[in-house]
PDB file of C-alpha atoms in Angstrom:
ATOM      1  CA  GLU A   1      -7.542   4.406 -18.625  1.00  0.00           C
ATOM      2  CA  ALA A   2      -6.101   7.319 -16.668  1.00  0.00           C
ATOM      3  CA  GLY A   3      -4.485   6.355 -13.377  1.00  0.00           C
ATOM      4  CA  VAL A   4      -4.815   7.862  -9.919  1.00  0.00           C
ATOM      5  CA  ALA A   5      -3.612  11.465  -9.964  1.00  0.00           C
ATOM      6  CA  GLN A   6      -1.994  13.078  -6.936  1.00  0.00           C
ATOM      7  CA  SER A   7      -0.582  16.535  -6.326  1.00  0.00           C
ATOM      8  CA  PRO A   8       1.715  18.027  -5.377  1.00  0.00           C
ATOM      9  CA  ARG A   9       4.518  15.551  -6.014  1.00  0.00           C
ATOM     10  CA  TYR A  10       6.757  17.062  -3.352  1.00  0.00           C
ATOM     11  CA  LYS A  11       6.141  19.427  -0.464  1.00  0.00           C
ATOM     12  CA  ILE A  12       8.497  20.952   2.086  1.00  0.00           C
ATOM     13  CA  ILE A  13       7.104  22.814   5.084  1.00  0.00           C
ATOM     14  CA  GLU A  14       8.180  23.781   8.562  1.00  0.00           C
ATOM     15  CA  LYS A  15       6.745  22.119  11.639  1.00  0.00           C
ATOM     16  CA  ARG A  16       3.496  23.587  12.914  1.00  0.00           C
ATOM     17  CA  GLN A  17       2.530  24.688   9.384  1.00  0.00           C
ATOM     18  CA  SER A  18      -0.428  23.188   7.553  1.00  0.00           C
ATOM     19  CA  VAL A  19      -0.426  21.245   4.290  1.00  0.00           C
ATOM     20  CA  ALA A  20      -2.987  19.697   1.968  1.00  0.00           C
ATOM     21  CA  PHE A  21      -2.770  16.901  -0.571  1.00  0.00           C
ATOM     22  CA  TRP A  22      -5.139  16.242  -3.448  1.00  0.00           C
ATOM     23  CA  CYS A  23      -6.169  12.983  -5.083  1.00  0.00           C
ATOM     24  CA  ASN A  24      -8.284  12.223  -8.146  1.00  0.00           C
ATOM     25  CA  PRO A  25      -9.134   8.494  -8.332  1.00  0.00           C
ATOM     26  CA  ILE A  26      -9.771   6.382 -11.393  1.00  0.00           C
ATOM     27  CA  SER A  27     -13.141   7.211 -12.900  1.00  0.00           C
ATOM     28  CA  GLY A  28     -15.876   4.945 -11.573  1.00  0.00           C
ATOM     29  CA  HIS A  29     -13.939   3.743  -8.543  1.00  0.00           C
ATOM     30  CA  ALA A  30     -16.198   3.970  -5.515  1.00  0.00           C
ATOM     31  CA  THR A  31     -13.536   3.369  -2.886  1.00  0.00           C
ATOM     32  CA  LEU A  32     -10.691   5.739  -2.104  1.00  0.00           C
ATOM     33  CA  TYR A  33      -7.840   5.211   0.362  1.00  0.00           C
ATOM     34  CA  TRP A  34      -5.168   7.441   1.893  1.00  0.00           C
ATOM     35  CA  TYR A  35      -1.963   5.846   3.159  1.00  0.00           C
ATOM     36  CA  GLN A  36       1.097   7.110   4.988  1.00  0.00           C
ATOM     37  CA  GLN A  37       4.379   5.432   4.049  1.00  0.00           C
ATOM     38  CA  ILE A  38       7.366   6.221   6.225  1.00  0.00           C
ATOM     39  CA  LEU A  39      10.749   5.532   4.643  1.00  0.00           C
ATOM     40  CA  GLY A  40      11.611   1.849   4.784  1.00  0.00           C
ATOM     41  CA  GLN A  41       8.149   0.743   5.920  1.00  0.00           C
ATOM     42  CA  GLY A  42       4.986  -0.538   4.339  1.00  0.00           C
ATOM     43  CA  PRO A  43       2.058   1.823   3.758  1.00  0.00           C
ATOM     44  CA  LYS A  44      -0.250   2.430   6.720  1.00  0.00           C
ATOM     45  CA  LEU A  45      -3.936   2.945   5.972  1.00  0.00           C
ATOM     46  CA  LEU A  46      -5.131   6.302   7.302  1.00  0.00           C
ATOM     47  CA  ILE A  47      -8.672   6.466   5.949  1.00  0.00           C
ATOM     48  CA  GLN A  48     -10.983   4.606   3.587  1.00  0.00           C
ATOM     49  CA  PHE A  49     -13.951   6.216   1.802  1.00  0.00           C
ATOM     50  CA  GLN A  50     -16.801   4.417   0.088  1.00  0.00           C
ATOM     51  CA  ASN A  51     -18.260   7.046  -2.267  1.00  0.00           C
ATOM     52  CA  ASN A  52     -18.318  10.102   0.033  1.00  0.00           C
ATOM     53  CA  GLY A  53     -18.761   8.209   3.315  1.00  0.00           C
ATOM     54  CA  VAL A  54     -15.982   7.151   5.696  1.00  0.00           C
ATOM     55  CA  VAL A  55     -15.652   3.361   6.095  1.00  0.00           C
ATOM     56  CA  ASP A  56     -12.579   3.278   8.329  1.00  0.00           C
ATOM     57  CA  ASP A  57     -10.516   6.060   9.889  1.00  0.00           C
ATOM     58  CA  SER A  58      -9.301   4.187  12.948  1.00  0.00           C
ATOM     59  CA  GLN A  59      -5.629   4.945  12.235  1.00  0.00           C
ATOM     60  CA  LEU A  60      -6.087   8.606  11.316  1.00  0.00           C
ATOM     61  CA  PRO A  61      -4.614  10.979  13.962  1.00  0.00           C
ATOM     62  CA  LYS A  62      -7.745  13.051  14.142  1.00  0.00           C
ATOM     63  CA  ASP A  63      -6.247  15.773  16.303  1.00  0.00           C
ATOM     64  CA  ARG A  64      -4.190  16.956  13.334  1.00  0.00           C
ATOM     65  CA  PHE A  65      -5.260  15.026  10.225  1.00  0.00           C
ATOM     66  CA  SER A  66      -8.502  15.471   8.330  1.00  0.00           C
ATOM     67  CA  ALA A  67      -9.792  14.187   5.013  1.00  0.00           C
ATOM     68  CA  GLU A  68     -12.821  14.714   2.881  1.00  0.00           C
ATOM     69  CA  ARG A  69     -14.233  13.334  -0.322  1.00  0.00           C
ATOM     70  CA  LEU A  70     -16.870  15.728  -1.507  1.00  0.00           C
ATOM     71  CA  LYS A  71     -19.258  14.479  -4.216  1.00  0.00           C
ATOM     72  CA  GLY A  72     -17.690  11.025  -3.951  1.00  0.00           C
ATOM     73  CA  VAL A  73     -14.925  11.732  -6.473  1.00  0.00           C
ATOM     74  CA  ASP A  74     -11.699  13.527  -5.626  1.00  0.00           C
ATOM     75  CA  SER A  75     -10.360  13.875  -2.124  1.00  0.00           C
ATOM     76  CA  THR A  76      -8.114  16.056   0.002  1.00  0.00           C
ATOM     77  CA  LEU A  77      -6.019  15.110   3.024  1.00  0.00           C
ATOM     78  CA  LYS A  78      -4.920  17.885   5.377  1.00  0.00           C
ATOM     79  CA  ILE A  79      -2.408  18.041   8.189  1.00  0.00           C
ATOM     80  CA  GLN A  80      -2.638  20.923  10.662  1.00  0.00           C
ATOM     81  CA  PRO A  81      -0.315  21.498  12.440  1.00  0.00           C
ATOM     82  CA  ALA A  82       2.443  19.319  11.021  1.00  0.00           C
ATOM     83  CA  LYS A  83       4.971  17.549  13.240  1.00  0.00           C
ATOM     84  CA  LEU A  84       8.428  16.261  12.366  1.00  0.00           C
ATOM     85  CA  GLU A  85       7.181  12.656  12.491  1.00  0.00           C
ATOM     86  CA  ASP A  86       4.706  13.401   9.679  1.00  0.00           C
ATOM     87  CA  SER A  87       7.575  13.325   7.175  1.00  0.00           C
ATOM     88  CA  ALA A  88       6.535  10.528   4.811  1.00  0.00           C
ATOM     89  CA  VAL A  89       5.058   9.747   1.422  1.00  0.00           C
ATOM     90  CA  TYR A  90       1.289  10.103   1.318  1.00  0.00           C
ATOM     91  CA  LEU A  91      -0.273   7.686  -1.128  1.00  0.00           C
ATOM     92  CA  CYS A  92      -3.779   7.701  -2.527  1.00  0.00           C
ATOM     93  CA  ALA A  93      -5.374   4.576  -3.968  1.00  0.00           C
ATOM     94  CA  SER A  94      -8.740   3.683  -5.430  1.00  0.00           C
ATOM     95  CA  SER A  95     -10.658   0.513  -6.164  1.00  0.00           C
ATOM     96  CA  LEU A  96     -13.986  -0.597  -7.594  1.00  0.00           C
ATOM     97  CA  GLY A  97     -15.203  -2.028  -4.325  1.00  0.00           C
ATOM     98  CA  GLY A  98     -14.059  -3.165  -0.928  1.00  0.00           C
ATOM     99  CA  LEU A  99     -10.915  -4.684   0.522  1.00  0.00           C
ATOM    100  CA  ASP A 100     -11.168  -7.765  -1.719  1.00  0.00           C
ATOM    101  CA  GLN A 101     -10.531  -5.649  -4.814  1.00  0.00           C
ATOM    102  CA  PRO A 102      -7.140  -4.668  -6.234  1.00  0.00           C
ATOM    103  CA  GLN A 103      -6.119  -1.150  -5.319  1.00  0.00           C
ATOM    104  CA  HIS A 104      -4.650   1.256  -7.877  1.00  0.00           C
ATOM    105  CA  PHE A 105      -2.120   3.696  -6.462  1.00  0.00           C
ATOM    106  CA  GLY A 106      -0.951   7.147  -7.396  1.00  0.00           C
ATOM    107  CA  ASP A 107       2.743   8.001  -7.158  1.00  0.00           C
ATOM    108  CA  GLY A 108       2.248   9.867  -3.899  1.00  0.00           C
ATOM    109  CA  THR A 109       3.257  13.159  -2.335  1.00  0.00           C
ATOM    110  CA  ARG A 110       6.620  13.208  -0.575  1.00  0.00           C
ATOM    111  CA  LEU A 111       6.306  15.473   2.482  1.00  0.00           C
ATOM    112  CA  SER A 112       9.357  16.796   4.305  1.00  0.00           C
ATOM    113  CA  ILE A 113       8.984  18.647   7.597  1.00  0.00           C
ATOM    114  CA  LEU A 114      11.816  20.974   8.607  1.00  0.00           C
TER     115      LEU A 114
ATOM    116  CA  SER B   1      -0.942  -5.449  15.259  1.00  0.00           C
ATOM    117  CA  GLN B   2      -2.103  -7.462  12.265  1.00  0.00           C
ATOM    118  CA  GLN B   3       0.725  -6.153  10.126  1.00  0.00           C
ATOM    119  CA  GLY B   4       2.453  -8.832   8.135  1.00  0.00           C
ATOM    120  CA  GLU B   5       6.164  -9.316   8.128  1.00  0.00           C
ATOM    121  CA  GLU B   6       8.077 -10.188   4.992  1.00  0.00           C
ATOM    122  CA  ASP B   7      11.159 -12.331   4.980  1.00  0.00           C
ATOM    123  CA  PRO B   8      13.853 -11.719   3.921  1.00  0.00           C
ATOM    124  CA  GLN B   9      14.063  -7.946   4.279  1.00  0.00           C
ATOM    125  CA  ALA B  10      16.417  -7.820   1.303  1.00  0.00           C
ATOM    126  CA  LEU B  11      17.236 -10.272  -1.462  1.00  0.00           C
ATOM    127  CA  SER B  12      19.817 -10.039  -4.238  1.00  0.00           C
ATOM    128  CA  ILE B  13      19.876 -12.552  -7.116  1.00  0.00           C
ATOM    129  CA  GLN B  14      21.225 -12.951 -10.633  1.00  0.00           C
ATOM    130  CA  GLU B  15      18.988 -12.443 -13.625  1.00  0.00           C
ATOM    131  CA  GLY B  16      17.315 -15.706 -14.599  1.00  0.00           C
ATOM    132  CA  GLU B  17      17.221 -17.073 -11.056  1.00  0.00           C
ATOM    133  CA  ASN B  18      14.042 -17.544  -9.045  1.00  0.00           C
ATOM    134  CA  ALA B  19      13.149 -15.256  -6.142  1.00  0.00           C
ATOM    135  CA  THR B  20      11.083 -16.355  -3.159  1.00  0.00           C
ATOM    136  CA  MET B  21       9.773 -14.069  -0.475  1.00  0.00           C
ATOM    137  CA  ASN B  22       7.582 -14.922   2.481  1.00  0.00           C
ATOM    138  CA  CYS B  23       4.893 -13.136   4.443  1.00  0.00           C
ATOM    139  CA  SER B  24       3.638 -14.030   7.909  1.00  0.00           C
ATOM    140  CA  TYR B  25       0.621 -12.513   9.621  1.00  0.00           C
ATOM    141  CA  LYS B  26      -1.068 -12.755  12.983  1.00  0.00           C
ATOM    142  CA  THR B  27      -4.837 -13.202  12.744  1.00  0.00           C
ATOM    143  CA  SER B  28      -7.377 -14.831  10.428  1.00  0.00           C
ATOM    144  CA  ILE B  29      -7.792 -13.153   7.072  1.00  0.00           C
ATOM    145  CA  ASN B  30     -10.307 -12.987   4.216  1.00  0.00           C
ATOM    146  CA  ASN B  31      -7.685 -12.581   1.518  1.00  0.00           C
ATOM    147  CA  LEU B  32      -4.053 -11.691   0.971  1.00  0.00           C
ATOM    148  CA  GLN B  33      -2.621  -9.549  -1.800  1.00  0.00           C
ATOM    149  CA  TRP B  34       0.879  -8.937  -3.107  1.00  0.00           C
ATOM    150  CA  TYR B  35       2.030  -5.568  -4.441  1.00  0.00           C
ATOM    151  CA  ARG B  36       5.213  -4.296  -6.086  1.00  0.00           C
ATOM    152  CA  GLN B  37       6.683  -0.830  -5.570  1.00  0.00           C
ATOM    153  CA  ASN B  38       9.400   0.616  -7.745  1.00  0.00           C
ATOM    154  CA  SER B  39      11.553   3.319  -6.181  1.00  0.00           C
ATOM    155  CA  GLY B  40       9.714   6.633  -5.955  1.00  0.00           C
ATOM    156  CA  ARG B  41       6.481   5.225  -7.372  1.00  0.00           C
ATOM    157  CA  GLY B  42       3.145   4.001  -6.110  1.00  0.00           C
ATOM    158  CA  LEU B  43       2.327   0.350  -5.500  1.00  0.00           C
ATOM    159  CA  VAL B  44       1.180  -1.950  -8.268  1.00  0.00           C
ATOM    160  CA  HIS B  45      -1.180  -4.840  -7.564  1.00  0.00           C
ATOM    161  CA  LEU B  46       0.234  -8.246  -8.524  1.00  0.00           C
ATOM    162  CA  ILE B  47      -2.103 -10.943  -7.291  1.00  0.00           C
ATOM    163  CA  LEU B  48      -4.885 -11.664  -4.790  1.00  0.00           C
ATOM    164  CA  ILE B  49      -5.411 -15.013  -3.093  1.00  0.00           C
ATOM    165  CA  ARG B  50      -8.498 -15.749  -1.028  1.00  0.00           C
ATOM    166  CA  SER B  51      -8.466 -17.592   2.275  1.00  0.00           C
ATOM    167  CA  ASN B  52     -10.019 -20.709   0.714  1.00  0.00           C
ATOM    168  CA  GLU B  53      -7.336 -20.911  -1.992  1.00  0.00           C
ATOM    169  CA  ARG B  54      -3.949 -22.557  -1.543  1.00  0.00           C
ATOM    170  CA  GLU B  55      -2.102 -21.580  -4.692  1.00  0.00           C
ATOM    171  CA  LYS B  56      -2.462 -19.096  -7.518  1.00  0.00           C
ATOM    172  CA  HIS B  57      -0.473 -18.355 -10.653  1.00  0.00           C
ATOM    173  CA  SER B  58      -0.136 -15.255 -12.808  1.00  0.00           C
ATOM    174  CA  GLY B  59       2.496 -15.292 -15.525  1.00  0.00           C
ATOM    175  CA  ARG B  60       5.879 -15.738 -13.804  1.00  0.00           C
ATOM    176  CA  LEU B  61       4.314 -15.304 -10.357  1.00  0.00           C
ATOM    177  CA  ARG B  62       3.230 -18.116  -8.057  1.00  0.00           C
ATOM    178  CA  VAL B  63       1.608 -17.393  -4.717  1.00  0.00           C
ATOM    179  CA  THR B  64       0.843 -19.898  -1.994  1.00  0.00           C
ATOM    180  CA  LEU B  65      -1.216 -19.428   1.138  1.00  0.00           C
ATOM    181  CA  ASP B  66      -1.108 -21.593   4.257  1.00  0.00           C
ATOM    182  CA  THR B  67      -3.796 -20.345   6.629  1.00  0.00           C
ATOM    183  CA  SER B  68      -2.841 -22.907   9.288  1.00  0.00           C
ATOM    184  CA  LYS B  69       0.627 -21.380   9.483  1.00  0.00           C
ATOM    185  CA  LYS B  70      -0.627 -17.855   8.757  1.00  0.00           C
ATOM    186  CA  SER B  71       1.895 -17.440   5.989  1.00  0.00           C
ATOM    187  CA  SER B  72       2.150 -16.819   2.265  1.00  0.00           C
ATOM    188  CA  SER B  73       4.955 -16.975  -0.237  1.00  0.00           C
ATOM    189  CA  LEU B  74       5.558 -15.210  -3.536  1.00  0.00           C
ATOM    190  CA  LEU B  75       7.750 -16.913  -6.125  1.00  0.00           C
ATOM    191  CA  ILE B  76       9.018 -14.991  -9.137  1.00  0.00           C
ATOM    192  CA  THR B  77      10.493 -17.339 -11.730  1.00  0.00           C
ATOM    193  CA  ALA B  78      13.154 -16.482 -14.308  1.00  0.00           C
ATOM    194  CA  SER B  79      13.753 -13.058 -12.775  1.00  0.00           C
ATOM    195  CA  ARG B  80      14.592 -10.011 -14.866  1.00  0.00           C
ATOM    196  CA  ALA B  81      16.366  -6.763 -14.020  1.00  0.00           C
ATOM    197  CA  ALA B  82      12.968  -5.041 -14.329  1.00  0.00           C
ATOM    198  CA  ASP B  83      11.740  -7.088 -11.340  1.00  0.00           C
ATOM    199  CA  THR B  84      13.998  -5.003  -9.080  1.00  0.00           C
ATOM    200  CA  ALA B  85      11.567  -3.422  -6.606  1.00  0.00           C
ATOM    201  CA  SER B  86      10.106  -3.750  -3.129  1.00  0.00           C
ATOM    202  CA  TYR B  87       7.392  -6.350  -2.651  1.00  0.00           C
ATOM    203  CA  PHE B  88       4.671  -6.089  -0.023  1.00  0.00           C
ATOM    204  CA  CYS B  89       1.989  -8.443   1.182  1.00  0.00           C
ATOM    205  CA  ALA B  90      -1.301  -6.960   2.371  1.00  0.00           C
ATOM    206  CA  THR B  91      -3.917  -8.695   4.500  1.00  0.00           C
ATOM    207  CA  ASP B  92      -7.639  -8.088   4.713  1.00  0.00           C
ATOM    208  CA  ALA B  93      -8.975  -9.168   8.093  1.00  0.00           C
ATOM    209  CA  GLY B  94     -12.545  -7.899   7.951  1.00  0.00           C
ATOM    210  CA  ASN B  95     -12.415  -4.156   8.475  1.00  0.00           C
ATOM    211  CA  GLN B  96      -8.675  -4.051   8.985  1.00  0.00           C
ATOM    212  CA  PHE B  97      -6.244  -3.809   6.086  1.00  0.00           C
ATOM    213  CA  TYR B  98      -2.503  -3.946   6.673  1.00  0.00           C
ATOM    214  CA  PHE B  99       0.602  -3.930   4.533  1.00  0.00           C
ATOM    215  CA  GLY B 100       3.673  -5.828   5.616  1.00  0.00           C
ATOM    216  CA  THR B 101       7.165  -4.485   6.047  1.00  0.00           C
ATOM    217  CA  GLY B 102       8.328  -5.407   2.544  1.00  0.00           C
ATOM    218  CA  THR B 103      11.125  -7.320   0.818  1.00  0.00           C
ATOM    219  CA  SER B 104      13.596  -5.345  -1.281  1.00  0.00           C
ATOM    220  CA  LEU B 105      14.537  -7.424  -4.341  1.00  0.00           C
ATOM    221  CA  THR B 106      17.553  -6.608  -6.483  1.00  0.00           C
ATOM    222  CA  VAL B 107      18.027  -8.533  -9.727  1.00  0.00           C
ATOM    223  CA  ILE B 108      21.550  -8.221 -11.085  1.00  0.00           C
ATOM    224  CA  PRO B 109      21.825  -8.277 -14.907  1.00  0.00           C
TER     225      PRO B 109
END
């Protein structure tokens, strides 16, 4: 089975610019997650989708971050404008169901803000 | 926050030895999961233990959960160089899902 696909793999931008990340989950997985992982820390959940509806976005900085999952399949995460502290790896994961199901992760997008 | 904390932060052992890492958390949970992350890669799910379970095995992995102490441990037996990675616990407390700070394991051939 194909895994979770993410692109781009790396991205370098200057502060105040905008950036978007793309994720294609495993086929048939209803739940999709976006995480932010700062170097040396564990991943922090930004947003959880169930099909194309948002289940939890309590830790998403909504003044600059947005995410959508049109048609309940692939998803995009956008940052506008970017700040220096947004430098991190952005991970996408998917699962068959809720938080009691194993999550399958992509390899992430490493974002560097100059 | 609910975020778990792993202990130790870093662990270095010889191949063939056992590795034990611990996770502590703050509030009641529904289940706890352990994940592995190789450098530059995404996380890989290892094992899930529910709040009503005390111990679970999967191959060379043994996980225990003590809900009274709000802690879990992951034991990797007969370690291999390929086990070198960071290990994270993750807790599901209803609508909140948190990863811990991670243990970096190095297995020396």
